[in-house]
């Protein structure tokens, strides 16, 4: 049975790249009818972020990525949390098995000695451990341990030969063993390193497919050395391409939209985020772009993931989010939209009508204040807005139309959209004007905008008689100056 895992470190908000790893792991498992597991990798205690566990649980829940196995959300401990597994001595036990087989050894070197091994190359410092402690006698090792001398446990990488690993996206990759350092398995604080705990847990938990970013390609030879040393089967590797910003630089946490919660804060729907993130490096054969999670499960094929970096295009995500907003049922939409409407417009009583007007014209809920702000107050605008070549309107004609229509509007008693439309069409006919030569100046006078979420009569219905006429009068005054 296919079994995948998402193994985040609790270090803060979930980056888009980590979300994609979780999503692809989920899709691979569910596409094959397998299991998706959550494991918390918190062995790096210095990077632990208070509240990060709750962020992980909340993100997966909102994204719809339900895990079949994982830690208890209430207690947050158990067999799926590495710090707890460490306290149970699991990693130390397996490190000692490697020592017994000659595939690992104790290292007692001081920080000063390790610093002395560093060499400069291309402006950077590198250190390749020289296997000094590998040659300590059994008696020396026992004496050092008995004396409580700080130590680590290192992997004994053969200096001869080569190691080859296979990745589903990047193919076979071969590395000379001499290029690999004797990596640390157990740190001096007794905690395992990320790489070691990762391999041990993946094997013990029966993980068949390992999904991660391509920045881990360089570590994969060491993972394979560990699998070989234990005599374990190597899982299927799926390394995902880099995610970049629009300038083709690695998507930074400073970008303002690099995490799932950043995007939620911008008014993006969870479903749209999941849909968009799925397409960062992969696309279905039919090139369909708007896909629900269940559709993604059905169509996803990890063998079709692209090697090339994926560009995070915020404008594309906004477009996609707009499509999701259009599809929302009324109750869900109003729950999201009304708070924005109520904060933006106080002068119009029918907030639901305002929200309905905005629905097909916004890409995120954050667009609502900009879209509907003119209902509260007409912004400063240029007279050139009254000029429309297709409708043959000019500033002079607009001023004349608005002047003449004021008494006509004052006489009307029915300010519903349909009644207003019929009245203004009749006004245009009576004055020898085209419909647009009346509607365009009125809409401009009411909004001060070139684009509005609705026509002139829709705006008048919402604004009401008094406010509508006041705005038209103000426009006449502006044009006559």
CSV table of N, CA and C in Angstrom, one decimal, residues 229-374:
chain,number,residue,atom,x,y,z
A,229,UNK,N,23.2,0.9,4.9
A,229,UNK,CA,23.8,0.5,6.1
A,229,UNK,C,22.9,-0.4,6.9
A,230,UNK,N,21.6,0.0,7.0
A,230,UNK,CA,20.7,-0.8,7.7
A,230,UNK,C,20.1,-2.0,7.0
A,231,UNK,N,20.3,-2.0,5.6
A,231,UNK,CA,19.8,-3.1,4.8
A,231,UNK,C,18.3,-2.9,4.6
A,232,UNK,N,17.9,-1.6,4.6
A,232,UNK,CA,16.4,-1.3,4.4
A,232,UNK,C,16.2,-1.0,2.9
A,233,UNK,N,14.9,-1.1,2.5
A,233,UNK,CA,14.5,-0.8,1.2
A,233,UNK,C,14.4,0.8,1.1
A,234,UNK,N,14.9,1.3,0.0
A,234,UNK,CA,14.8,2.8,-0.3
A,234,UNK,C,13.5,3.1,-0.8
A,235,UNK,N,12.8,4.2,-0.2
A,235,UNK,CA,11.5,4.6,-0.7
A,235,UNK,C,11.6,5.3,-2.1
A,236,UNK,N,10.5,5.5,-2.7
A,236,UNK,CA,10.5,6.3,-4.0
A,236,UNK,C,10.6,7.8,-3.6
A,237,UNK,N,11.6,8.4,-4.3
A,237,UNK,CA,11.9,9.8,-4.0
A,237,UNK,C,11.1,10.7,-5.1
A,238,UNK,N,10.5,11.8,-4.6
A,238,UNK,CA,9.8,12.7,-5.5
A,238,UNK,C,10.3,14.1,-5.0
A,239,UNK,N,11.3,14.7,-5.7
A,239,UNK,CA,11.8,16.0,-5.4
A,239,UNK,C,11.1,17.1,-6.3
A,240,UNK,N,10.5,18.0,-5.6
A,240,UNK,CA,9.7,19.0,-6.3
A,240,UNK,C,10.5,20.2,-6.7
A,241,UNK,N,10.2,20.9,-7.8
A,241,UNK,CA,11.0,22.0,-8.3
A,241,UNK,C,10.9,23.2,-7.3
A,242,UNK,N,11.9,24.1,-7.5
A,242,UNK,CA,11.9,25.3,-6.7
A,242,UNK,C,10.7,26.2,-7.0
A,243,UNK,N,10.2,26.9,-6.0
A,243,UNK,CA,9.2,27.9,-6.3
A,243,UNK,C,9.8,29.3,-6.2
A,244,UNK,N,9.7,30.1,-7.3
A,244,UNK,CA,10.3,31.4,-7.3
A,244,UNK,C,9.2,32.5,-7.4
A,245,UNK,N,9.6,33.7,-7.1
A,245,UNK,CA,8.7,34.9,-7.3
A,245,UNK,C,8.7,35.3,-8.7
A,246,UNK,N,8.0,36.4,-9.0
A,246,UNK,CA,7.9,36.9,-10.4
A,246,UNK,C,9.2,37.3,-11.0
A,247,UNK,N,10.2,37.6,-10.1
A,247,UNK,CA,11.5,38.0,-10.6
A,247,UNK,C,12.5,36.8,-10.7
A,248,UNK,N,11.9,35.6,-10.5
A,248,UNK,CA,12.7,34.3,-10.6
A,248,UNK,C,13.7,34.1,-9.5
A,249,UNK,N,13.5,34.8,-8.4
A,249,UNK,CA,14.2,34.6,-7.2
A,249,UNK,C,13.4,33.7,-6.2
A,250,UNK,N,14.1,32.9,-5.4
A,250,UNK,CA,13.4,32.0,-4.5
A,250,UNK,C,12.4,32.7,-3.7
A,251,UNK,N,11.2,32.2,-3.6
A,251,UNK,CA,10.1,32.8,-2.9
A,251,UNK,C,10.4,33.0,-1.5
A,252,UNK,N,10.6,34.3,-1.1
A,252,UNK,CA,11.1,34.6,0.2
A,252,UNK,C,9.9,34.9,1.2
A,253,UNK,N,10.2,34.6,2.5
A,253,UNK,CA,9.3,34.9,3.6
A,253,UNK,C,9.0,36.4,3.7
A,254,UNK,N,9.8,37.2,3.1
A,254,UNK,CA,9.6,38.6,3.1
A,254,UNK,C,8.7,39.1,2.0
A,255,UNK,N,8.3,38.2,1.2
A,255,UNK,CA,7.5,38.7,0.0
A,255,UNK,C,6.1,39.1,0.4
A,256,UNK,N,5.6,38.7,1.6
A,256,UNK,CA,4.3,39.1,2.0
A,256,UNK,C,3.2,38.2,1.6
A,257,UNK,N,3.5,37.2,0.8
A,257,UNK,CA,2.5,36.2,0.4
A,257,UNK,C,3.1,34.8,0.2
A,258,UNK,N,4.1,34.5,1.1
A,258,UNK,CA,4.9,33.3,0.9
A,258,UNK,C,4.3,32.1,1.8
A,259,UNK,N,3.4,32.5,2.7
A,259,UNK,CA,2.8,31.4,3.5
A,259,UNK,C,1.3,31.3,3.3
A,260,UNK,N,0.7,30.2,3.7
A,260,UNK,CA,-0.7,29.9,3.6
A,260,UNK,C,-1.5,31.0,4.3
A,261,UNK,N,-1.1,31.3,5.5
A,261,UNK,CA,-1.8,32.3,6.3
A,261,UNK,C,-1.7,33.7,5.8
A,262,UNK,N,-0.5,34.0,5.2
A,262,UNK,CA,-0.4,35.3,4.5
A,262,UNK,C,-1.4,35.5,3.4
A,263,UNK,N,-1.7,34.4,2.7
A,263,UNK,CA,-2.6,34.5,1.6
A,263,UNK,C,-4.0,34.6,2.1
A,264,UNK,N,-4.3,33.9,3.2
A,264,UNK,CA,-5.7,34.0,3.8
A,264,UNK,C,-5.9,35.4,4.2
A,265,UNK,N,-4.8,36.0,4.8
A,265,UNK,CA,-4.9,37.4,5.2
A,265,UNK,C,-5.2,38.4,4.1
A,266,UNK,N,-4.8,38.0,2.9
A,266,UNK,CA,-5.1,38.8,1.7
A,266,UNK,C,-6.5,38.6,1.1
A,267,UNK,N,-7.3,37.8,1.7
A,267,UNK,CA,-8.6,37.5,1.2
A,267,UNK,C,-8.7,36.4,0.2
A,268,UNK,N,-7.7,35.5,0.2
A,268,UNK,CA,-7.7,34.4,-0.8
A,268,UNK,C,-8.4,33.2,-0.1
A,269,UNK,N,-9.2,32.5,-0.8
A,269,UNK,CA,-9.9,31.3,-0.2
A,269,UNK,C,-9.0,30.1,-0.2
A,270,UNK,N,-9.2,29.3,0.9
A,270,UNK,CA,-8.3,28.1,1.0
A,270,UNK,C,-8.4,27.2,-0.2
A,271,UNK,N,-9.6,27.0,-0.8
A,271,UNK,CA,-9.7,26.1,-1.9
A,271,UNK,C,-8.9,26.7,-3.1
A,272,UNK,N,-8.9,28.0,-3.3
A,272,UNK,CA,-8.2,28.6,-4.4
A,272,UNK,C,-6.7,28.4,-4.2
A,273,UNK,N,-6.2,28.6,-2.9
A,273,UNK,CA,-4.8,28.4,-2.6
A,273,UNK,C,-4.4,27.0,-3.0
A,274,UNK,N,-5.1,26.0,-2.5
A,274,UNK,CA,-4.8,24.6,-2.7
A,274,UNK,C,-4.8,24.3,-4.2
A,275,UNK,N,-5.8,24.8,-5.0
A,275,UNK,CA,-5.8,24.6,-6.4
A,275,UNK,C,-4.6,25.2,-7.1
A,276,UNK,N,-4.3,26.4,-6.7
A,276,UNK,CA,-3.1,27.1,-7.4
A,276,UNK,C,-1.8,26.4,-7.0
A,277,UNK,N,-1.6,26.1,-5.8
A,277,UNK,CA,-0.4,25.5,-5.3
A,277,UNK,C,-0.2,24.1,-6.0
A,278,UNK,N,-1.2,23.4,-6.3
A,278,UNK,CA,-1.1,22.1,-7.0
A,278,UNK,C,-0.5,22.3,-8.4
A,279,UNK,N,-0.7,23.5,-9.0
A,279,UNK,CA,-0.3,23.7,-10.3
A,279,UNK,C,1.1,24.3,-10.4
A,280,UNK,N,1.8,24.5,-9.2
A,280,UNK,CA,3.1,25.0,-9.2
A,280,UNK,C,4.1,23.8,-9.4
A,281,UNK,N,4.2,23.5,-10.7
A,281,UNK,CA,5.2,22.4,-11.1
A,281,UNK,C,4.5,21.2,-11.7
A,282,UNK,N,3.1,21.2,-11.7
A,282,UNK,CA,2.4,20.1,-12.3
A,282,UNK,C,1.1,20.7,-13.0
A,283,UNK,N,0.7,19.9,-14.0
A,283,UNK,CA,-0.6,20.3,-14.6
A,283,UNK,C,-1.2,19.0,-15.1
A,284,UNK,N,-2.6,18.9,-15.2
A,284,UNK,CA,-3.2,17.7,-15.7
A,284,UNK,C,-3.1,17.7,-17.2
A,285,UNK,N,-3.4,16.5,-17.7
A,285,UNK,CA,-3.2,16.3,-19.1
A,285,UNK,C,-4.2,17.1,-19.9
A,286,UNK,N,-5.4,17.4,-19.4
A,286,UNK,CA,-6.4,18.1,-20.1
A,286,UNK,C,-6.2,19.7,-19.9
A,287,UNK,N,-5.2,20.0,-19.2
A,287,UNK,CA,-4.8,21.5,-18.9
A,287,UNK,C,-5.9,22.3,-18.2
A,288,UNK,N,-6.9,21.6,-17.6
A,288,UNK,CA,-7.9,22.2,-16.8
A,288,UNK,C,-7.2,22.9,-15.6
A,289,UNK,N,-7.7,24.2,-15.3
A,289,UNK,CA,-7.0,24.9,-14.2
A,289,UNK,C,-7.8,25.0,-13.0
A,290,UNK,N,-9.1,25.1,-13.1
A,290,UNK,CA,-10.0,25.1,-11.9
A,290,UNK,C,-10.3,23.7,-11.4
A,291,UNK,N,-9.7,23.3,-10.3
A,291,UNK,CA,-9.9,21.9,-9.9
A,291,UNK,C,-10.1,21.8,-8.4
A,292,UNK,N,-11.2,21.1,-8.0
A,292,UNK,CA,-11.4,20.8,-6.6
A,292,UNK,C,-10.4,19.8,-6.1
A,293,UNK,N,-10.4,19.7,-4.8
A,293,UNK,CA,-9.4,18.7,-4.2
A,293,UNK,C,-9.7,17.3,-4.7
A,294,UNK,N,-11.0,17.0,-4.7
A,294,UNK,CA,-11.3,15.6,-5.2
A,294,UNK,C,-10.9,15.4,-6.7
A,295,UNK,N,-11.0,16.4,-7.5
A,295,UNK,CA,-10.6,16.3,-8.9
A,295,UNK,C,-9.1,16.2,-8.9
A,296,UNK,N,-8.4,16.9,-8.1
A,296,UNK,CA,-6.9,16.8,-8.0
A,296,UNK,C,-6.5,15.4,-7.7
A,297,UNK,N,-7.2,14.8,-6.7
A,297,UNK,CA,-6.9,13.5,-6.3
A,297,UNK,C,-7.0,12.5,-7.5
A,298,UNK,N,-8.1,12.7,-8.2
A,298,UNK,CA,-8.3,11.8,-9.4
A,298,UNK,C,-7.3,12.0,-10.5
A,299,UNK,N,-6.9,13.2,-10.7
A,299,UNK,CA,-6.0,13.5,-11.9
A,299,UNK,C,-4.5,13.5,-11.6
A,300,UNK,N,-4.1,13.6,-10.4
A,300,UNK,CA,-2.7,13.9,-10.1
A,300,UNK,C,-1.8,12.7,-10.4
A,301,UNK,N,-0.8,13.0,-11.1
A,301,UNK,CA,0.3,12.0,-11.5
A,301,UNK,C,1.6,12.6,-11.2
A,302,UNK,N,2.3,12.2,-10.2
A,302,UNK,CA,3.5,12.8,-9.7
A,302,UNK,C,4.6,12.6,-10.8
A,303,UNK,N,4.5,11.7,-11.7
A,303,UNK,CA,5.5,11.5,-12.7
A,303,UNK,C,5.5,12.6,-13.8
A,304,UNK,N,4.4,13.4,-13.7
A,304,UNK,CA,4.3,14.5,-14.6
A,304,UNK,C,4.8,15.9,-14.0
A,305,UNK,N,5.4,15.8,-12.8
A,305,UNK,CA,5.9,17.0,-12.2
A,305,UNK,C,7.1,17.5,-13.0
A,306,UNK,N,7.1,18.8,-13.2
A,306,UNK,CA,8.1,19.5,-14.1
A,306,UNK,C,9.4,19.7,-13.3
A,307,UNK,N,10.6,19.6,-13.9
A,307,UNK,CA,11.8,19.9,-13.3
A,307,UNK,C,12.1,21.4,-13.1
A,308,UNK,N,11.5,22.2,-14.0
A,308,UNK,CA,11.8,23.6,-14.1
A,308,UNK,C,11.2,24.3,-12.8
A,309,UNK,N,11.8,25.4,-12.4
A,309,UNK,CA,11.3,26.2,-11.3
A,309,UNK,C,9.9,26.7,-11.6
A,310,UNK,N,9.0,26.7,-10.6
A,310,UNK,CA,7.6,27.1,-10.7
A,310,UNK,C,7.5,28.6,-10.3
A,311,UNK,N,7.0,29.4,-11.1
A,311,UNK,CA,6.8,30.9,-10.7
A,311,UNK,C,5.5,31.1,-10.0
A,312,UNK,N,5.6,31.7,-8.8
A,312,UNK,CA,4.4,32.0,-8.1
A,312,UNK,C,3.9,33.4,-8.6
A,313,UNK,N,2.8,33.3,-9.3
A,313,UNK,CA,2.3,34.5,-10.0
A,313,UNK,C,1.0,34.9,-9.2
A,314,UNK,N,1.2,36.0,-8.5
A,314,UNK,CA,0.1,36.5,-7.6
A,314,UNK,C,-1.1,36.9,-8.4
A,315,UNK,N,-0.9,37.5,-9.6
A,315,UNK,CA,-2.0,37.9,-10.4
A,315,UNK,C,-2.8,36.7,-10.9
A,316,UNK,N,-2.1,35.6,-11.2
A,316,UNK,CA,-2.8,34.3,-11.6
A,316,UNK,C,-3.6,33.8,-10.4
A,317,UNK,N,-3.1,33.8,-9.2
A,317,UNK,CA,-3.8,33.3,-8.0
A,317,UNK,C,-5.0,34.2,-7.8
A,318,UNK,N,-4.9,35.5,-7.9
A,318,UNK,CA,-6.0,36.4,-7.7
A,318,UNK,C,-7.1,36.1,-8.7
A,319,UNK,N,-6.8,35.9,-10.0
A,319,UNK,CA,-7.8,35.5,-11.0
A,319,UNK,C,-8.5,34.2,-10.6
A,320,UNK,N,-7.7,33.2,-10.2
A,320,UNK,CA,-8.3,31.9,-9.8
A,320,UNK,C,-9.2,32.1,-8.6
A,321,UNK,N,-8.8,32.9,-7.6
A,321,UNK,CA,-9.6,33.2,-6.5
A,321,UNK,C,-11.0,33.8,-6.8
A,322,UNK,N,-10.9,34.7,-7.8
A,322,UNK,CA,-12.1,35.3,-8.3
A,322,UNK,C,-13.1,34.3,-8.9
A,323,UNK,N,-12.6,33.3,-9.5
A,323,UNK,CA,-13.4,32.2,-10.1
A,323,UNK,C,-14.1,31.5,-8.9
A,324,UNK,N,-13.3,31.2,-7.9
A,324,UNK,CA,-13.9,30.5,-6.7
A,324,UNK,C,-14.9,31.4,-6.0
A,325,UNK,N,-14.7,32.7,-5.9
A,325,UNK,CA,-15.7,33.5,-5.3
A,325,UNK,C,-17.0,33.5,-6.1
A,326,UNK,N,-16.9,33.5,-7.4
A,326,UNK,CA,-18.1,33.5,-8.2
A,326,UNK,C,-18.9,32.2,-8.0
A,327,UNK,N,-18.3,31.1,-7.7
A,327,UNK,CA,-18.9,29.8,-7.5
A,327,UNK,C,-19.5,29.6,-6.0
A,328,UNK,N,-19.2,30.5,-5.1
A,328,UNK,CA,-19.6,30.4,-3.7
A,328,UNK,C,-21.1,30.4,-3.6
A,329,UNK,N,-21.7,29.6,-2.7
A,329,UNK,CA,-23.1,29.7,-2.4
A,329,UNK,C,-23.3,31.0,-1.7
A,330,UNK,N,-24.6,31.5,-1.7
A,330,UNK,CA,-24.9,32.8,-1.1
A,330,UNK,C,-24.5,32.9,0.3
A,331,UNK,N,-24.8,31.9,1.1
A,331,UNK,CA,-24.5,32.0,2.6
A,331,UNK,C,-23.0,32.1,2.8
A,332,UNK,N,-22.3,31.3,2.2
A,332,UNK,CA,-20.8,31.3,2.4
A,332,UNK,C,-20.2,32.6,1.9
A,333,UNK,N,-20.7,33.1,0.8
A,333,UNK,CA,-20.2,34.3,0.2
A,333,UNK,C,-20.5,35.5,1.1
A,334,UNK,N,-21.7,35.6,1.6
A,334,UNK,CA,-22.1,36.7,2.4
A,334,UNK,C,-21.3,36.7,3.8
A,335,UNK,N,-21.1,35.5,4.3
A,335,UNK,CA,-20.3,35.4,5.5
A,335,UNK,C,-19.0,36.0,5.4
A,336,UNK,N,-18.3,35.9,4.2
A,336,UNK,CA,-17.0,36.4,4.0
A,336,UNK,C,-17.1,37.9,3.6
A,337,UNK,N,-18.0,38.2,2.7
A,337,UNK,CA,-18.0,39.5,2.1
A,337,UNK,C,-18.6,40.6,3.0
A,338,UNK,N,-19.7,40.3,3.8
A,338,UNK,CA,-20.4,41.4,4.5
A,338,UNK,C,-19.5,42.1,5.5
A,339,UNK,N,-18.5,41.5,6.2
A,339,UNK,CA,-17.7,42.3,7.1
A,339,UNK,C,-16.9,43.4,6.3
A,340,UNK,N,-16.4,43.1,5.1
A,340,UNK,CA,-15.7,44.1,4.3
A,340,UNK,C,-16.7,45.2,3.9
A,341,UNK,N,-17.9,44.8,3.5
A,341,UNK,CA,-18.9,45.8,3.0
A,341,UNK,C,-19.3,46.7,4.2
A,342,UNK,N,-19.5,46.1,5.4
A,342,UNK,CA,-19.9,46.9,6.5
A,342,UNK,C,-18.9,47.9,7.0
A,343,UNK,N,-17.6,47.5,6.8
A,343,UNK,CA,-16.5,48.4,7.2
A,343,UNK,C,-16.3,49.5,6.2
A,344,UNK,N,-16.8,49.3,5.0
A,344,UNK,CA,-16.5,50.2,3.9
A,344,UNK,C,-17.6,51.2,3.7
A,345,UNK,N,-18.9,50.8,3.8
A,345,UNK,CA,-20.0,51.6,3.4
A,345,UNK,C,-21.0,51.7,4.6
A,346,UNK,N,-21.3,52.9,5.1
A,346,UNK,CA,-22.3,53.1,6.1
A,346,UNK,C,-23.5,53.8,5.6
A,347,UNK,N,-23.4,54.5,4.5
A,347,UNK,CA,-24.5,55.3,4.0
A,347,UNK,C,-25.6,54.5,3.3
A,348,UNK,N,-25.3,53.3,2.8
A,348,UNK,CA,-26.3,52.5,2.1
A,348,UNK,C,-26.8,51.4,3.0
A,349,UNK,N,-28.1,51.3,3.1
A,349,UNK,CA,-28.7,50.4,4.1
A,349,UNK,C,-28.6,48.9,3.6
A,350,UNK,N,-28.8,48.7,2.4
A,350,UNK,CA,-28.9,47.3,1.9
A,350,UNK,C,-27.5,46.8,1.6
A,351,UNK,N,-26.8,46.3,2.7
A,351,UNK,CA,-25.5,45.7,2.6
A,351,UNK,C,-25.4,44.5,1.7
A,352,UNK,N,-26.5,43.7,1.8
A,352,UNK,CA,-26.5,42.4,1.0
A,352,UNK,C,-26.5,42.8,-0.5
A,353,UNK,N,-27.2,43.8,-0.9
A,353,UNK,CA,-27.2,44.2,-2.3
A,353,UNK,C,-25.9,44.6,-2.8
A,354,UNK,N,-25.2,45.4,-1.9
A,354,UNK,CA,-23.8,45.8,-2.2
A,354,UNK,C,-22.9,44.6,-2.4
A,355,UNK,N,-23.0,43.6,-1.5
A,355,UNK,CA,-22.2,42.5,-1.6
A,355,UNK,C,-22.5,41.7,-2.9
A,356,UNK,N,-23.7,41.5,-3.2
A,356,UNK,CA,-24.1,40.8,-4.4
A,356,UNK,C,-23.6,41.6,-5.7
A,357,UNK,N,-23.6,42.9,-5.6
A,357,UNK,CA,-23.1,43.7,-6.7
A,357,UNK,C,-21.6,43.4,-6.9
A,358,UNK,N,-20.9,43.2,-5.8
A,358,UNK,CA,-19.4,43.0,-5.9
A,358,UNK,C,-19.0,41.6,-6.3
A,359,UNK,N,-19.8,40.6,-6.1
A,359,UNK,CA,-19.4,39.2,-6.2
A,359,UNK,C,-18.7,38.9,-7.5
A,360,UNK,N,-19.2,39.3,-8.6
A,360,UNK,CA,-18.5,38.9,-9.9
A,360,UNK,C,-17.4,39.8,-10.3
A,361,UNK,N,-17.1,40.8,-9.5
A,361,UNK,CA,-16.2,41.9,-9.9
A,361,UNK,C,-15.0,41.9,-9.0
A,362,UNK,N,-14.9,41.0,-8.0
A,362,UNK,CA,-13.7,41.0,-7.1
A,362,UNK,C,-12.9,39.7,-7.3
A,363,UNK,N,-11.6,39.8,-7.1
A,363,UNK,CA,-10.7,38.7,-7.1
A,363,UNK,C,-10.4,38.2,-5.7
A,364,UNK,N,-10.4,39.1,-4.8
A,364,UNK,CA,-10.2,38.8,-3.4
A,364,UNK,C,-11.2,39.7,-2.6
A,365,UNK,N,-11.5,39.3,-1.4
A,365,UNK,CA,-12.4,40.1,-0.5
A,365,UNK,C,-11.7,41.4,-0.2
A,366,UNK,N,-10.4,41.5,-0.2
A,366,UNK,CA,-9.7,42.7,0.0
A,366,UNK,C,-10.0,43.8,-1.1
A,367,UNK,N,-10.6,43.3,-2.2
A,367,UNK,CA,-10.9,44.3,-3.3
A,367,UNK,C,-12.2,45.1,-3.0
A,368,UNK,N,-12.9,44.6,-2.0
A,368,UNK,CA,-14.3,45.2,-1.8
A,368,UNK,C,-14.2,46.7,-1.4
A,369,UNK,N,-13.3,47.1,-0.5
A,369,UNK,CA,-13.2,48.6,-0.1
A,369,UNK,C,-12.9,49.4,-1.3
A,370,UNK,N,-12.0,49.0,-2.2
A,370,UNK,CA,-11.7,49.8,-3.4
A,370,UNK,C,-12.8,49.9,-4.3
A,371,UNK,N,-13.5,48.7,-4.5
A,371,UNK,CA,-14.6,48.6,-5.4
A,371,UNK,C,-15.9,49.4,-5.0
A,372,UNK,N,-16.2,49.4,-3.7
A,372,UNK,CA,-17.4,50.0,-3.2
A,372,UNK,C,-17.2,51.3,-2.4
A,373,UNK,N,-16.0,51.7,-2.3
A,373,UNK,CA,-15.7,52.9,-1.5
A,373,UNK,C,-16.5,54.1,-1.9
A,374,UNK,N,-16.8,54.2,-3.2
A,374,UNK,CA,-17.4,55.5,-3.7
A,374,UNK,C,-18.9,55.6,-3.2
